[in-house]
PDB file of N, CA, C and O in Angstrom:
ATOM      1  N   UNK K 164     148.372 -48.175-105.711  1.00  0.00           N
ATOM      2  CA  UNK K 164     149.027 -49.087-106.596  1.00  0.00           C
ATOM      3  C   UNK K 164     148.032 -49.708-107.618  1.00  0.00           C
ATOM      4  O   UNK K 164     146.993 -50.058-107.168  1.00  0.00           O
ATOM      5  N   UNK K 165     148.257 -49.700-109.022  1.00  0.00           N
ATOM      6  CA  UNK K 165     147.301 -50.115-109.999  1.00  0.00           C
ATOM      7  C   UNK K 165     147.093 -51.560-109.601  1.00  0.00           C
ATOM      8  O   UNK K 165     148.001 -52.529-109.191  1.00  0.00           O
ATOM      9  N   UNK K 166     145.827 -51.999-109.985  1.00  0.00           N
ATOM     10  CA  UNK K 166     145.309 -53.394-109.649  1.00  0.00           C
ATOM     11  C   UNK K 166     146.184 -54.442-110.443  1.00  0.00           C
ATOM     12  O   UNK K 166     146.526 -55.374-109.867  1.00  0.00           O
ATOM     13  N   UNK K 167     146.520 -54.177-111.784  1.00  0.00           N
ATOM     14  CA  UNK K 167     147.262 -55.081-112.452  1.00  0.00           C
ATOM     15  C   UNK K 167     148.741 -55.390-112.002  1.00  0.00           C
ATOM     16  O   UNK K 167     149.296 -56.494-112.194  1.00  0.00           O
ATOM     17  N   UNK K 168     149.168 -54.455-111.223  1.00  0.00           N
ATOM     18  CA  UNK K 168     150.673 -54.705-110.630  1.00  0.00           C
ATOM     19  C   UNK K 168     150.546 -55.732-109.459  1.00  0.00           C
ATOM     20  O   UNK K 168     151.573 -56.161-109.151  1.00  0.00           O
ATOM     21  N   UNK K 169     149.270 -56.111-109.006  1.00  0.00           N
ATOM     22  CA  UNK K 169     149.207 -57.086-107.930  1.00  0.00           C
ATOM     23  C   UNK K 169     149.062 -58.523-108.547  1.00  0.00           C
ATOM     24  O   UNK K 169     149.048 -59.524-107.766  1.00  0.00           O
ATOM     25  N   UNK K 170     149.056 -58.652-109.869  1.00  0.00           N
ATOM     26  CA  UNK K 170     149.101 -60.130-110.606  1.00  0.00           C
ATOM     27  C   UNK K 170     150.467 -60.445-110.415  1.00  0.00           C
ATOM     28  O   UNK K 170     151.449 -59.821-110.881  1.00  0.00           O
ATOM     29  N   UNK K 171     150.564 -61.653-110.042  1.00  0.00           N
ATOM     30  CA  UNK K 171     151.947 -62.287-109.794  1.00  0.00           C
ATOM     31  C   UNK K 171     152.221 -63.383-110.951  1.00  0.00           C
ATOM     32  O   UNK K 171     151.166 -63.971-111.381  1.00  0.00           O
ATOM     33  N   UNK K 172     153.463 -63.721-111.281  1.00  0.00           N
ATOM     34  CA  UNK K 172     153.528 -64.728-112.132  1.00  0.00           C
ATOM     35  C   UNK K 172     153.144 -66.006-111.748  1.00  0.00           C
ATOM     36  O   UNK K 172     153.342 -66.467-110.507  1.00  0.00           O
ATOM     37  N   UNK K 173     152.495 -66.775-112.553  1.00  0.00           N
ATOM     38  CA  UNK K 173     151.571 -68.008-112.141  1.00  0.00           C
ATOM     39  C   UNK K 173     150.297 -67.909-111.815  1.00  0.00           C
ATOM     40  O   UNK K 173     149.562 -68.882-111.667  1.00  0.00           O
ATOM     41  N   UNK K 174     149.794 -66.644-111.538  1.00  0.00           N
ATOM     42  CA  UNK K 174     148.427 -66.441-111.273  1.00  0.00           C
ATOM     43  C   UNK K 174     147.535 -66.887-112.474  1.00  0.00           C
ATOM     44  O   UNK K 174     147.865 -66.588-113.568  1.00  0.00           O
ATOM     45  N   UNK K 175     146.477 -67.352-112.253  1.00  0.00           N
ATOM     46  CA  UNK K 175     145.453 -67.771-113.269  1.00  0.00           C
ATOM     47  C   UNK K 175     144.381 -66.731-113.334  1.00  0.00           C
ATOM     48  O   UNK K 175     143.822 -66.307-112.332  1.00  0.00           O
ATOM     49  N   UNK K 176     144.165 -65.982-114.558  1.00  0.00           N
ATOM     50  CA  UNK K 176     143.329 -64.877-114.816  1.00  0.00           C
ATOM     51  C   UNK K 176     142.191 -65.394-115.577  1.00  0.00           C
ATOM     52  O   UNK K 176     142.400 -66.145-116.669  1.00  0.00           O
ATOM     53  N   UNK K 177     140.873 -65.055-115.296  1.00  0.00           N
ATOM     54  CA  UNK K 177     139.721 -65.266-116.124  1.00  0.00           C
ATOM     55  C   UNK K 177     139.252 -63.993-116.544  1.00  0.00           C
ATOM     56  O   UNK K 177     139.108 -63.041-115.819  1.00  0.00           O
ATOM     57  N   UNK K 178     138.911 -63.783-118.001  1.00  0.00           N
ATOM     58  CA  UNK K 178     138.650 -62.544-118.507  1.00  0.00           C
ATOM     59  C   UNK K 178     137.117 -62.841-119.040  1.00  0.00           C
ATOM     60  O   UNK K 178     136.839 -63.530-119.841  1.00  0.00           O
ATOM     61  N   UNK K 179     136.235 -61.885-118.607  1.00  0.00           N
ATOM     62  CA  UNK K 179     134.927 -61.931-118.818  1.00  0.00           C
ATOM     63  C   UNK K 179     134.557 -60.848-119.888  1.00  0.00           C
ATOM     64  O   UNK K 179     134.945 -59.584-119.797  1.00  0.00           O
ATOM     65  N   UNK K 180     134.106 -61.229-121.056  1.00  0.00           N
ATOM     66  CA  UNK K 180     133.690 -60.142-121.989  1.00  0.00           C
ATOM     67  C   UNK K 180     134.895 -59.731-122.974  1.00  0.00           C
ATOM     68  O   UNK K 180     134.867 -58.760-123.559  1.00  0.00           O
ATOM     69  N   UNK K 181     135.974 -60.695-123.242  1.00  0.00           N
ATOM     70  CA  UNK K 181     137.146 -60.400-123.850  1.00  0.00           C
ATOM     71  C   UNK K 181     136.764 -60.002-125.405  1.00  0.00           C
ATOM     72  O   UNK K 181     137.269 -59.059-125.856  1.00  0.00           O
ATOM     73  N   UNK K 182     136.047 -60.866-125.990  1.00  0.00           N
ATOM     74  CA  UNK K 182     135.710 -60.623-127.393  1.00  0.00           C
ATOM     75  C   UNK K 182     135.033 -59.272-127.539  1.00  0.00           C
ATOM     76  O   UNK K 182     135.556 -58.453-128.558  1.00  0.00           O
ATOM     77  N   UNK K 183     134.117 -58.888-126.800  1.00  0.00           N
ATOM     78  CA  UNK K 183     133.484 -57.711-126.779  1.00  0.00           C
ATOM     79  C   UNK K 183     134.635 -56.513-126.688  1.00  0.00           C
ATOM     80  O   UNK K 183     134.545 -55.414-127.349  1.00  0.00           O
ATOM     81  N   UNK K 184     135.399 -56.695-125.644  1.00  0.00           N
ATOM     82  CA  UNK K 184     136.452 -55.636-125.326  1.00  0.00           C
ATOM     83  C   UNK K 184     137.468 -55.451-126.521  1.00  0.00           C
ATOM     84  O   UNK K 184     137.742 -54.417-126.815  1.00  0.00           O
ATOM     85  N   UNK K 185     137.822 -56.701-127.102  1.00  0.00           N
ATOM     86  CA  UNK K 185     138.710 -56.606-128.183  1.00  0.00           C
ATOM     87  C   UNK K 185     138.102 -55.709-129.397  1.00  0.00           C
ATOM     88  O   UNK K 185     138.666 -54.938-130.047  1.00  0.00           O
ATOM     89  N   UNK K 186     136.769 -55.985-129.591  1.00  0.00           N
ATOM     90  CA  UNK K 186     136.134 -55.262-130.595  1.00  0.00           C
ATOM     91  C   UNK K 186     135.687 -53.859-130.521  1.00  0.00           C
ATOM     92  O   UNK K 186     135.676 -53.141-131.451  1.00  0.00           O
ATOM     93  N   UNK K 187     135.565 -53.350-129.239  1.00  0.00           N
ATOM     94  CA  UNK K 187     135.074 -52.183-128.954  1.00  0.00           C
ATOM     95  C   UNK K 187     135.834 -51.141-127.920  1.00  0.00           C
ATOM     96  O   UNK K 187     135.332 -50.172-127.537  1.00  0.00           O
ATOM     97  N   UNK K 188     137.019 -51.707-127.442  1.00  0.00           N
ATOM     98  CA  UNK K 188     137.666 -50.935-126.455  1.00  0.00           C
ATOM     99  C   UNK K 188     136.942 -50.786-125.198  1.00  0.00           C
ATOM    100  O   UNK K 188     137.022 -49.819-124.420  1.00  0.00           O
ATOM    101  N   UNK K 189     135.989 -51.739-124.946  1.00  0.00           N
ATOM    102  CA  UNK K 189     135.129 -51.716-123.827  1.00  0.00           C
ATOM    103  C   UNK K 189     135.887 -52.095-122.528  1.00  0.00           C
ATOM    104  O   UNK K 189     136.994 -52.838-122.610  1.00  0.00           O
ATOM    105  N   UNK K 190     135.501 -51.916-121.483  1.00  0.00           N
ATOM    106  CA  UNK K 190     136.034 -52.260-120.196  1.00  0.00           C
ATOM    107  C   UNK K 190     135.877 -53.756-120.023  1.00  0.00           C
ATOM    108  O   UNK K 190     134.726 -54.214-120.331  1.00  0.00           O
ATOM    109  N   UNK K 191     136.861 -54.282-119.360  1.00  0.00           N
ATOM    110  CA  UNK K 191     136.599 -55.766-119.255  1.00  0.00           C
ATOM    111  C   UNK K 191     136.889 -56.207-117.774  1.00  0.00           C
ATOM    112  O   UNK K 191     137.777 -55.584-117.117  1.00  0.00           O
ATOM    113  N   UNK K 192     136.194 -57.298-117.230  1.00  0.00           N
ATOM    114  CA  UNK K 192     136.308 -57.791-115.902  1.00  0.00           C
ATOM    115  C   UNK K 192     137.483 -58.890-115.893  1.00  0.00           C
ATOM    116  O   UNK K 192     137.372 -59.697-116.828  1.00  0.00           O
ATOM    117  N   UNK K 193     138.412 -58.588-115.186  1.00  0.00           N
ATOM    118  CA  UNK K 193     139.523 -59.530-114.970  1.00  0.00           C
ATOM    119  C   UNK K 193     139.415 -60.194-113.481  1.00  0.00           C
ATOM    120  O   UNK K 193     139.329 -59.499-112.525  1.00  0.00           O
ATOM    121  N   UNK K 194     139.293 -61.377-113.505  1.00  0.00           N
ATOM    122  CA  UNK K 194     139.176 -62.308-112.070  1.00  0.00           C
ATOM    123  C   UNK K 194     140.540 -63.009-111.927  1.00  0.00           C
ATOM    124  O   UNK K 194     140.786 -63.891-112.776  1.00  0.00           O
ATOM    125  N   UNK K 195     141.258 -62.727-110.850  1.00  0.00           N
ATOM    126  CA  UNK K 195     142.352 -63.394-110.619  1.00  0.00           C
ATOM    127  C   UNK K 195     141.837 -64.594-109.873  1.00  0.00           C
ATOM    128  O   UNK K 195     141.567 -64.592-108.502  1.00  0.00           O
ATOM    129  N   UNK K 196     141.822 -65.894-110.446  1.00  0.00           N
ATOM    130  CA  UNK K 196     141.409 -66.914-109.945  1.00  0.00           C
ATOM    131  C   UNK K 196     142.189 -67.419-108.676  1.00  0.00           C
ATOM    132  O   UNK K 196     141.713 -68.006-107.715  1.00  0.00           O
ATOM    133  N   UNK K 197     143.363 -67.190-108.746  1.00  0.00           N
ATOM    134  CA  UNK K 197     144.474 -67.649-107.750  1.00  0.00           C
ATOM    135  C   UNK K 197     144.202 -66.757-106.346  1.00  0.00           C
ATOM    136  O   UNK K 197     144.029 -67.403-105.411  1.00  0.00           O
ATOM    137  N   UNK K 198     143.961 -65.527-106.523  1.00  0.00           N
ATOM    138  CA  UNK K 198     143.715 -64.758-105.411  1.00  0.00           C
ATOM    139  C   UNK K 198     142.265 -64.498-104.982  1.00  0.00           C
ATOM    140  O   UNK K 198     142.055 -63.845-104.055  1.00  0.00           O
ATOM    141  N   UNK K 199     141.306 -64.890-105.929  1.00  0.00           N
ATOM    142  CA  UNK K 199     139.937 -64.575-105.784  1.00  0.00           C
ATOM    143  C   UNK K 199     139.727 -63.014-105.864  1.00  0.00           C
ATOM    144  O   UNK K 199     138.656 -62.595-105.359  1.00  0.00           O
ATOM    145  N   UNK K 200     140.500 -62.298-106.463  1.00  0.00           N
ATOM    146  CA  UNK K 200     140.283 -60.816-106.387  1.00  0.00           C
ATOM    147  C   UNK K 200     139.836 -60.480-108.075  1.00  0.00           C
ATOM    148  O   UNK K 200     140.212 -61.015-108.889  1.00  0.00           O
ATOM    149  N   UNK K 201     138.992 -59.416-108.112  1.00  0.00           N
ATOM    150  CA  UNK K 201     138.492 -58.910-109.438  1.00  0.00           C
ATOM    151  C   UNK K 201     139.007 -57.377-109.561  1.00  0.00           C
ATOM    152  O   UNK K 201     139.212 -56.576-108.587  1.00  0.00           O
ATOM    153  N   UNK K 202     139.359 -57.209-110.812  1.00  0.00           N
ATOM    154  CA  UNK K 202     139.480 -55.622-111.191  1.00  0.00           C
ATOM    155  C   UNK K 202     139.074 -55.548-112.574  1.00  0.00           C
ATOM    156  O   UNK K 202     138.783 -56.589-113.323  1.00  0.00           O
ATOM    157  N   UNK K 203     139.018 -54.246-112.964  1.00  0.00           N
ATOM    158  CA  UNK K 203     138.563 -53.997-114.442  1.00  0.00           C
ATOM    159  C   UNK K 203     139.688 -53.268-115.036  1.00  0.00           C
ATOM    160  O   UNK K 203     140.535 -52.577-114.504  1.00  0.00           O
ATOM    161  N   UNK K 204     139.817 -53.493-116.495  1.00  0.00           N
ATOM    162  CA  UNK K 204     140.762 -52.877-117.275  1.00  0.00           C
ATOM    163  C   UNK K 204     140.194 -52.562-118.714  1.00  0.00           C
ATOM    164  O   UNK K 204     139.177 -53.216-119.019  1.00  0.00           O
ATOM    165  N   UNK K 205     140.647 -51.803-119.423  1.00  0.00           N
ATOM    166  CA  UNK K 205     140.441 -51.566-120.632  1.00  0.00           C
ATOM    167  C   UNK K 205     141.490 -51.332-121.604  1.00  0.00           C
ATOM    168  O   UNK K 205     142.534 -50.969-121.050  1.00  0.00           O
ATOM    169  N   UNK K 206     141.327 -51.649-122.796  1.00  0.00           N
ATOM    170  CA  UNK K 206     142.568 -51.457-123.705  1.00  0.00           C
ATOM    171  C   UNK K 206     141.994 -51.129-125.187  1.00  0.00           C
ATOM    172  O   UNK K 206     140.923 -51.496-125.464  1.00  0.00           O
ATOM    173  N   UNK K 207     142.698 -50.364-125.995  1.00  0.00           N
ATOM    174  CA  UNK K 207     142.349 -50.142-127.238  1.00  0.00           C
ATOM    175  C   UNK K 207     143.362 -50.487-128.190  1.00  0.00           C
ATOM    176  O   UNK K 207     144.535 -50.379-128.023  1.00  0.00           O
ATOM    177  N   UNK K 208     143.021 -51.320-129.255  1.00  0.00           N
ATOM    178  CA  UNK K 208     143.986 -51.809-130.246  1.00  0.00           C
ATOM    179  C   UNK K 208     143.858 -51.192-131.478  1.00  0.00           C
ATOM    180  O   UNK K 208     142.719 -50.744-132.011  1.00  0.00           O
ATOM    181  N   UNK K 209     144.783 -51.230-132.333  1.00  0.00           N
ATOM    182  CA  UNK K 209     144.835 -50.972-133.794  1.00  0.00           C
ATOM    183  C   UNK K 209     143.894 -51.965-134.471  1.00  0.00           C
ATOM    184  O   UNK K 209     143.744 -53.083-133.995  1.00  0.00           O
ATOM    185  N   UNK K 210     143.483 -51.702-135.616  1.00  0.00           N
ATOM    186  CA  UNK K 210     142.586 -52.591-136.465  1.00  0.00           C
ATOM    187  C   UNK K 210     143.492 -53.871-136.632  1.00  0.00           C
ATOM    188  O   UNK K 210     143.009 -54.987-136.576  1.00  0.00           O
ATOM    189  N   UNK K 211     144.716 -53.808-136.978  1.00  0.00           N
ATOM    190  CA  UNK K 211     145.635 -54.841-137.268  1.00  0.00           C
ATOM    191  C   UNK K 211     145.779 -55.680-136.095  1.00  0.00           C
ATOM    192  O   UNK K 211     145.665 -56.877-136.124  1.00  0.00           O
ATOM    193  N   UNK K 212     145.976 -55.101-134.959  1.00  0.00           N
ATOM    194  CA  UNK K 212     146.072 -55.744-133.641  1.00  0.00           C
ATOM    195  C   UNK K 212     144.923 -56.519-133.284  1.00  0.00           C
ATOM    196  O   UNK K 212     144.886 -57.728-132.877  1.00  0.00           O
ATOM    197  N   UNK K 213     143.756 -55.893-133.478  1.00  0.00           N
ATOM    198  CA  UNK K 213     142.407 -56.614-133.294  1.00  0.00           C
ATOM    199  C   UNK K 213     142.250 -57.764-134.198  1.00  0.00           C
ATOM    200  O   UNK K 213     141.786 -58.843-133.765  1.00  0.00           O
ATOM    201  N   UNK K 214     142.572 -57.640-135.333  1.00  0.00           N
ATOM    202  CA  UNK K 214     142.408 -58.651-136.502  1.00  0.00           C
ATOM    203  C   UNK K 214     143.205 -59.922-135.979  1.00  0.00           C
ATOM    204  O   UNK K 214     142.888 -61.105-136.051  1.00  0.00           O
ATOM    205  N   UNK K 215     144.535 -59.679-135.556  1.00  0.00           N
ATOM    206  CA  UNK K 215     145.448 -60.570-135.203  1.00  0.00           C
ATOM    207  C   UNK K 215     144.895 -61.419-134.047  1.00  0.00           C
ATOM    208  O   UNK K 215     144.735 -62.697-134.014  1.00  0.00           O
ATOM    209  N   UNK K 216     144.451 -60.778-133.018  1.00  0.00           N
ATOM    210  CA  UNK K 216     143.758 -61.429-131.848  1.00  0.00           C
ATOM    211  C   UNK K 216     142.682 -62.207-132.275  1.00  0.00           C
ATOM    212  O   UNK K 216     142.439 -63.411-131.778  1.00  0.00           O
ATOM    213  N   UNK K 217     141.708 -61.596-133.017  1.00  0.00           N
ATOM    214  CA  UNK K 217     140.524 -62.315-133.441  1.00  0.00           C
ATOM    215  C   UNK K 217     140.569 -63.582-134.245  1.00  0.00           C
ATOM    216  O   UNK K 217     139.855 -64.428-134.406  1.00  0.00           O
ATOM    217  N   UNK K 218     141.707 -63.698-135.028  1.00  0.00           N
ATOM    218  CA  UNK K 218     142.114 -64.670-135.912  1.00  0.00           C
ATOM    219  C   UNK K 218     142.822 -65.747-135.091  1.00  0.00           C
ATOM    220  O   UNK K 218     143.081 -66.881-135.694  1.00  0.00           O
ATOM    221  N   UNK K 219     143.200 -65.633-133.887  1.00  0.00           N
ATOM    222  CA  UNK K 219     143.837 -66.415-133.046  1.00  0.00           C
ATOM    223  C   UNK K 219     145.216 -66.475-133.053  1.00  0.00           C
ATOM    224  O   UNK K 219     146.116 -67.432-132.451  1.00  0.00           O
ATOM    225  N   UNK K 220     145.868 -65.340-133.276  1.00  0.00           N
ATOM    226  CA  UNK K 220     147.291 -65.210-133.216  1.00  0.00           C
ATOM    227  C   UNK K 220     147.966 -64.778-134.620  1.00  0.00           C
ATOM    228  O   UNK K 220     147.388 -64.900-135.656  1.00  0.00           O
ATOM    229  N   UNK K 221     149.204 -64.439-134.493  1.00  0.00           N
ATOM    230  CA  UNK K 221     149.846 -63.716-135.705  1.00  0.00           C
ATOM    231  C   UNK K 221     149.849 -64.999-136.870  1.00  0.00           C
ATOM    232  O   UNK K 221     149.771 -64.604-138.068  1.00  0.00           O
ATOM    233  N   UNK K 222     150.222 -66.202-136.557  1.00  0.00           N
ATOM    234  CA  UNK K 222     150.439 -67.107-137.549  1.00  0.00           C
ATOM    235  C   UNK K 222     149.042 -67.432-138.216  1.00  0.00           C
ATOM    236  O   UNK K 222     149.029 -67.607-139.457  1.00  0.00           O
ATOM    237  N   UNK K 223     148.003 -67.389-137.467  1.00  0.00           N
ATOM    238  CA  UNK K 223     146.634 -67.784-138.199  1.00  0.00           C
ATOM    239  C   UNK K 223     146.351 -66.558-138.912  1.00  0.00           C
ATOM    240  O   UNK K 223     145.686 -66.766-140.074  1.00  0.00           O
ATOM    241  N   UNK K 224     146.629 -65.431-138.571  1.00  0.00           N
ATOM    242  CA  UNK K 224     146.392 -64.063-139.272  1.00  0.00           C
ATOM    243  C   UNK K 224     147.160 -64.118-140.634  1.00  0.00           C
ATOM    244  O   UNK K 224     146.369 -63.789-141.685  1.00  0.00           O
ATOM    245  N   UNK K 225     148.425 -64.534-140.508  1.00  0.00           N
ATOM    246  CA  UNK K 225     149.221 -64.457-141.818  1.00  0.00           C
ATOM    247  C   UNK K 225     148.610 -65.626-142.700  1.00  0.00           C
ATOM    248  O   UNK K 225     148.486 -65.269-143.982  1.00  0.00           O
ATOM    249  N   UNK K 226     148.356 -66.733-142.215  1.00  0.00           N
ATOM    250  CA  UNK K 226     147.744 -67.867-143.038  1.00  0.00           C
ATOM    251  C   UNK K 226     146.572 -67.431-143.621  1.00  0.00           C
ATOM    252  O   UNK K 226     146.339 -67.636-144.917  1.00  0.00           O
ATOM    253  N   UNK K 227     145.657 -66.792-142.987  1.00  0.00           N
ATOM    254  CA  UNK K 227     144.549 -66.320-143.464  1.00  0.00           C
ATOM    255  C   UNK K 227     144.595 -65.353-144.752  1.00  0.00           C
ATOM    256  O   UNK K 227     144.069 -65.314-145.646  1.00  0.00           O
ATOM    257  N   UNK K 228     145.558 -64.284-144.515  1.00  0.00           N
ATOM    258  CA  UNK K 228     145.881 -63.332-145.314  1.00  0.00           C
ATOM    259  C   UNK K 228     146.371 -63.845-146.654  1.00  0.00           C
ATOM    260  O   UNK K 228     145.960 -63.611-147.785  1.00  0.00           O
ATOM    261  N   UNK K 229     147.341 -64.868-146.426  1.00  0.00           N
ATOM    262  CA  UNK K 229     147.994 -65.489-147.769  1.00  0.00           C
ATOM    263  C   UNK K 229     146.908 -66.292-148.455  1.00  0.00           C
ATOM    264  O   UNK K 229     146.799 -66.262-149.683  1.00  0.00           O
ATOM    265  N   UNK K 230     146.046 -66.943-147.686  1.00  0.00           N
ATOM    266  CA  UNK K 230     144.959 -67.781-148.420  1.00  0.00           C
ATOM    267  C   UNK K 230     144.110 -66.842-149.090  1.00  0.00           C
ATOM    268  O   UNK K 230     143.586 -67.211-150.144  1.00  0.00           O
ATOM    269  N   UNK K 231     143.655 -65.743-148.491  1.00  0.00           N
ATOM    270  CA  UNK K 231     142.726 -64.767-149.122  1.00  0.00           C
ATOM    271  C   UNK K 231     143.363 -64.210-150.418  1.00  0.00           C
ATOM    272  O   UNK K 231     142.785 -64.113-151.439  1.00  0.00           O
ATOM    273  N   UNK K 232     144.600 -63.840-150.362  1.00  0.00           N
ATOM    274  CA  UNK K 232     145.433 -63.295-151.493  1.00  0.00           C
ATOM    275  C   UNK K 232     145.551 -64.262-152.582  1.00  0.00           C
ATOM    276  O   UNK K 232     145.338 -63.902-153.789  1.00  0.00           O
ATOM    277  N   UNK K 233     145.632 -65.639-152.220  1.00  0.00           N
ATOM    278  CA  UNK K 233     145.591 -66.610-153.320  1.00  0.00           C
ATOM    279  C   UNK K 233     144.428 -66.814-154.089  1.00  0.00           C
ATOM    280  O   UNK K 233     144.468 -67.026-155.258  1.00  0.00           O
ATOM    281  N   UNK K 234     143.302 -66.720-153.237  1.00  0.00           N
ATOM    282  CA  UNK K 234     141.848 -66.870-154.034  1.00  0.00           C
ATOM    283  C   UNK K 234     141.689 -65.658-154.797  1.00  0.00           C
ATOM    284  O   UNK K 234     140.823 -65.812-155.677  1.00  0.00           O
ATOM    285  N   UNK K 235     142.205 -64.525-154.415  1.00  0.00           N
ATOM    286  CA  UNK K 235     141.733 -63.426-155.238  1.00  0.00           C
ATOM    287  C   UNK K 235     142.582 -63.125-156.503  1.00  0.00           C
ATOM    288  O   UNK K 235     142.351 -62.175-157.179  1.00  0.00           O
ATOM    289  N   UNK K 236     143.552 -64.021-156.699  1.00  0.00           N
ATOM    290  CA  UNK K 236     144.328 -63.883-158.017  1.00  0.00           C
ATOM    291  C   UNK K 236     143.484 -64.267-159.101  1.00  0.00           C
ATOM    292  O   UNK K 236     142.742 -65.149-159.328  1.00  0.00           O
TER     293      UNK K 236
END
């Protein structure tokens, strides 16, 4: 059974090295603070998905993009 399937609703997760993983598809350590268990996962994102996460979410991403376009006119 995959480790991530052991995570239950309400569990608190701590992610170590998240920014590095978002930037490079690196493996990340996930600690389930609730159960005190650790597991590793990796994920790869498109450039747009990565930019959205690094900007703090879709609304911040759109706000930044609109602001950038207004200044370049």
